[in-house]
């Protein structure tokens, strides 16, 4: 593995980790923008814009873009979160230059009105699709409740209303500011020639203009509100719990990940033994989500209506016990084993590595090898976890549930 | 670099397969046992799902908790699954712990404690899993579609049926384990970093037995019908559609795969272009090949708001029908490069290779090399794909919808 990086005159950063023994390569643009960077009036624009980038440029229409990708056999896509928009492709090394050129071209889209209007329908279909996925819907609504007026509570998809009201002009203004070279990184992993991809990027991106692309960073402890919504067509109770966690820049993020595994991994965790193993909940998991300047512990529990009361009592007990008695050395050891092996397996694929490389650069402006992360995980102690529990008290959560009519 | 495969057959017929991968430090393995949904007796739909939970609740000297602790101590990621034909107990982990993992899995398969108290819990979870399916219409529509499309037994829900799960007893489930954990028909696949000789020795010690009688082959029954609608006051109509095509062992298999790719391989494929890009009917739209040993089909999903459901279905069926009328050389080339590149990308993952070699062996009786697959894809052409479509026209669609509005299958 060899790490490379370069900053162009307009501050566009190019980052790469070369692995000559890989059979494939991966390339991605990591744009530091998402729903938290939106105002209420334009909520959903980041995600809509991600769709619009595939609609073409001055030179290519949408059909030509799709054909150009498919001619290379690349597996390509994009995703938008509260704070990142990532465009990526996994492909055979011989097509890397071609696909890199294509991504670069797409980063300067035409944003035509007719495409904007037809894609609005697709976005509204996506919103409708997630409404039929209560496991997703409940987390989205819990996040809004947890973050209250903090921008991290903005929905990634936006609402039907905000999408209806959004204009192409608002999108263009947002684009101009957020897709500035100083607010994005071009990332490579797997098998590739660094000099070659660098010279492609230098030639094609040097006209991009720097902008001021700021982000409001503020930690938020969460509203701790509790709410429930009903949907007559549902069969189960879907419960989301959210509490504050450390930020993506915080060295304690490794301890936070381990704590989430101990409480809520899908097997062998405290949630598992108390809720799933006993058949009280069909699913009960917790994840730590590191964000820019803040973070969350987020649990999702799905159970039958008749078990809701019992399940919530047990959840309270689990957190109380955690605050009072902490964790055992052996629990930490098992959690470490799980995270370490998952890390190794994920990073064997260039596309898995790309995401870590890109996000590390976005959050830390730093290159970390897989070995750096392994050492950091190994170094976490029981005391580290205890001080995290003390400071963040994951039992003091915001709660949102969706279930059938009572 | 030539690809190498390892193979060993125990005297009882159990097959061990391996594919070494030099670039990885992980290893993945799976035991495929002939206890899938179509192989269990009538009236026991969902037994596989219960078994997949129950047998992890204690084995040999270890109770449920101790067993789980031992598995986690290895940093092992479990991957159990129930298909139409098999239950697969698999895992991915760092290569250093492989021997201990195989030992634990062998105990789970051969010496599971199968306690009645634990059965109740496993069964309750399986029942709740089926009830939870109502809250996930997208997954439900595809399970219902298989049930309706495949001849009876083959398409049985792998999750199960509530009424049949409710009457399932621990004794009956034990019997199923006894007869269906048939070692003479079990396939073990491993890929990644491993020592095959050591694995053979270890598995022989555990699994070598007298030869067992071969299980009765599945006799497919009749099909369930053309169109089914399940009412649900959701936001979208979820459409599942399936039509028959050639099986994986057929000489036209690769023509079928390329044809499906022209229809729905990448974003430039026909369904995405016509349904989403030109008309904005859907966010999620796609079709894929779905093959069992006994039957195969092209399976399509679309989710759309009620007002657009009919037009969406008409547009999809129109594209299936239109495919045989003509395909450009560029479309075929894009389909081929997409299939070839997906093959190579998957070949970097030990989990996906362990699954692929086991699946190949079960369906074809041998493991295909990546070169063989590449060459067969390469050998297809506009003429061969159109020739295939003329002989095997897509038609006789099975359609299932879940949502607030019905459609008409024309």
Short mmCIF file of C-alpha atoms in Angstrom, two decimals, chain B residues 30-192:
data_model
loop_
_atom_site.label_atom_id
_atom_site.label_comp_id
_atom_site.label_asym_id
_atom_site.label_seq_id
_atom_site.Cartn_x
_atom_site.Cartn_y
_atom_site.Cartn_z
CA UNK B 30 -20.42 -22.22 4.08
CA UNK B 31 -22.05 -25.56 4.80
CA UNK B 32 -24.94 -26.08 2.38
CA UNK B 33 -27.43 -28.54 3.86
CA UNK B 34 -30.37 -29.84 1.79
CA UNK B 35 -33.02 -28.44 4.12
CA UNK B 36 -34.26 -25.45 2.10
CA UNK B 37 -37.88 -24.39 1.94
CA UNK B 38 -38.82 -26.71 -0.91
CA UNK B 39 -37.28 -29.77 0.78
CA UNK B 40 -39.21 -29.76 4.05
CA UNK B 41 -42.48 -31.70 4.36
CA UNK B 42 -45.82 -30.08 3.51
CA UNK B 43 -47.34 -28.19 6.39
CA UNK B 44 -43.95 -27.12 7.78
CA UNK B 45 -43.33 -23.96 5.76
CA UNK B 46 -40.80 -21.87 7.67
CA UNK B 47 -39.14 -24.80 9.47
CA UNK B 48 -35.82 -23.86 7.86
CA UNK B 49 -35.99 -20.43 9.38
CA UNK B 50 -36.65 -21.87 12.83
CA UNK B 51 -33.81 -24.38 12.43
CA UNK B 52 -31.37 -21.66 11.40
CA UNK B 53 -31.99 -19.97 14.75
CA UNK B 54 -32.52 -23.01 16.97
CA UNK B 55 -29.28 -24.81 16.23
CA UNK B 56 -27.23 -21.81 17.37
CA UNK B 57 -28.90 -22.01 20.80
CA UNK B 58 -26.42 -24.47 22.26
CA UNK B 59 -24.29 -27.34 20.93
CA UNK B 60 -22.14 -30.05 22.53
CA UNK B 61 -20.80 -28.84 25.88
CA UNK B 62 -21.79 -25.24 25.31
CA UNK B 63 -25.11 -23.61 26.10
CA UNK B 64 -26.51 -20.85 23.91
CA UNK B 65 -24.54 -18.11 25.62
CA UNK B 66 -21.25 -20.01 25.71
CA UNK B 67 -21.60 -20.94 22.07
CA UNK B 68 -22.25 -17.36 21.05
CA UNK B 69 -19.29 -16.18 23.15
CA UNK B 70 -17.03 -18.75 21.50
CA UNK B 71 -18.08 -17.63 18.00
CA UNK B 72 -17.62 -13.99 18.86
CA UNK B 73 -14.28 -14.69 20.39
CA UNK B 74 -13.18 -15.54 16.85
CA UNK B 75 -14.47 -12.24 15.47
CA UNK B 76 -16.61 -14.27 13.16
CA UNK B 77 -19.43 -12.77 11.10
CA UNK B 78 -22.28 -15.23 10.76
CA UNK B 79 -24.09 -15.58 7.49
CA UNK B 80 -26.94 -18.09 7.72
CA UNK B 81 -29.49 -18.18 4.93
CA UNK B 82 -32.42 -20.27 3.81
CA UNK B 83 -33.04 -20.73 0.09
CA UNK B 84 -35.44 -22.87 -1.87
CA UNK B 85 -32.99 -25.79 -1.84
CA UNK B 86 -30.62 -25.31 1.12
CA UNK B 87 -29.97 -23.89 4.51
CA UNK B 88 -26.47 -22.46 4.41
CA UNK B 89 -24.53 -21.93 7.60
CA UNK B 90 -21.63 -19.71 6.73
CA UNK B 91 -19.21 -17.19 8.15
CA UNK B 92 -16.46 -14.77 7.19
CA UNK B 93 -13.48 -14.14 9.42
CA UNK B 94 -9.77 -13.52 9.61
CA UNK B 95 -7.95 -16.57 8.23
CA UNK B 96 -6.04 -17.35 11.43
CA UNK B 97 -9.17 -18.53 13.27
CA UNK B 98 -10.52 -20.82 10.56
CA UNK B 99 -9.81 -24.18 12.24
CA UNK B 100 -11.59 -23.18 15.44
CA UNK B 101 -14.51 -21.79 13.45
CA UNK B 102 -14.95 -25.02 11.50
CA UNK B 103 -14.83 -26.98 14.71
CA UNK B 104 -17.59 -24.85 16.24
CA UNK B 105 -19.74 -25.05 13.12
CA UNK B 106 -19.29 -28.81 12.95
CA UNK B 107 -20.55 -29.07 16.52
CA UNK B 108 -23.50 -26.82 15.72
CA UNK B 109 -24.50 -28.92 12.72
CA UNK B 110 -23.94 -32.32 14.27
CA UNK B 111 -24.40 -31.81 17.98
CA UNK B 112 -26.91 -29.01 18.39
CA UNK B 113 -28.67 -29.37 21.74
CA UNK B 114 -32.12 -28.63 20.31
CA UNK B 115 -33.76 -27.92 23.64
CA UNK B 116 -37.55 -27.55 23.72
CA UNK B 117 -37.43 -24.25 25.68
CA UNK B 118 -35.17 -22.73 23.10
CA UNK B 119 -37.39 -24.04 20.31
CA UNK B 120 -40.28 -21.91 21.56
CA UNK B 121 -38.18 -18.77 21.29
CA UNK B 122 -36.80 -19.61 17.85
CA UNK B 123 -40.32 -20.34 16.64
CA UNK B 124 -41.72 -17.11 18.10
CA UNK B 125 -39.02 -15.10 16.32
CA UNK B 126 -39.83 -16.84 13.05
CA UNK B 127 -43.55 -16.03 13.46
CA UNK B 128 -42.77 -12.40 14.30
CA UNK B 129 -40.49 -12.26 11.27
CA UNK B 130 -43.40 -13.19 9.01
CA UNK B 131 -45.66 -10.65 10.74
CA UNK B 132 -43.00 -7.97 10.29
CA UNK B 133 -42.99 -8.67 6.57
CA UNK B 134 -46.29 -6.81 6.32
CA UNK B 135 -44.36 -3.65 7.21
CA UNK B 136 -41.95 -4.19 4.32
CA UNK B 137 -44.14 -4.46 1.21
CA UNK B 138 -41.16 -4.32 -1.09
CA UNK B 139 -39.68 -7.54 0.29
CA UNK B 140 -43.09 -9.13 0.70
CA UNK B 141 -44.06 -8.60 -2.91
CA UNK B 142 -40.97 -10.47 -4.13
CA UNK B 143 -41.54 -13.40 -1.77
CA UNK B 144 -45.18 -13.62 -2.87
CA UNK B 145 -44.06 -13.40 -6.47
CA UNK B 146 -41.79 -16.44 -6.14
CA UNK B 147 -44.59 -18.34 -4.45
CA UNK B 148 -46.92 -17.56 -7.34
CA UNK B 149 -44.43 -17.98 -10.16
CA UNK B 150 -42.61 -21.19 -9.33
CA UNK B 151 -44.46 -24.49 -9.40
CA UNK B 152 -45.61 -25.44 -5.90
CA UNK B 153 -42.91 -26.23 -3.30
CA UNK B 154 -40.14 -24.56 -5.32
CA UNK B 155 -41.38 -21.05 -4.62
CA UNK B 156 -42.32 -21.59 -0.99
CA UNK B 157 -41.63 -18.66 1.27
CA UNK B 158 -38.27 -19.06 2.96
CA UNK B 159 -39.59 -17.07 5.92
CA UNK B 160 -42.58 -19.34 6.42
CA UNK B 161 -46.33 -19.22 6.87
CA UNK B 162 -47.80 -18.15 10.19
CA UNK B 163 -50.40 -20.94 10.49
CA UNK B 164 -47.87 -23.63 9.65
CA UNK B 165 -45.25 -22.16 11.97
CA UNK B 166 -47.80 -22.06 14.78
CA UNK B 167 -48.44 -25.80 14.53
CA UNK B 168 -44.80 -26.74 14.14
CA UNK B 169 -43.50 -28.76 17.10
CA UNK B 170 -39.97 -29.31 18.35
CA UNK B 171 -40.28 -33.04 17.66
CA UNK B 172 -41.31 -32.49 14.08
CA UNK B 173 -38.50 -29.98 13.59
CA UNK B 174 -35.99 -32.43 15.05
CA UNK B 175 -37.17 -35.01 12.54
CA UNK B 176 -36.64 -32.55 9.72
CA UNK B 177 -33.11 -31.90 10.94
CA UNK B 178 -32.47 -35.60 11.17
CA UNK B 179 -33.58 -36.38 7.64
CA UNK B 180 -32.56 -33.17 5.89
CA UNK B 181 -29.13 -32.62 7.38
CA UNK B 182 -28.15 -35.33 4.94
CA UNK B 183 -24.37 -35.38 4.79
CA UNK B 184 -24.32 -37.34 1.54
CA UNK B 185 -25.91 -34.30 -0.10
CA UNK B 186 -24.05 -31.60 1.80
CA UNK B 187 -21.63 -29.23 0.10
CA UNK B 188 -18.93 -27.34 1.96
CA UNK B 189 -17.32 -24.40 0.17
CA UNK B 190 -14.38 -22.28 1.34
CA UNK B 191 -12.62 -19.34 -0.31
CA UNK B 192 -9.80 -17.04 0.69
#
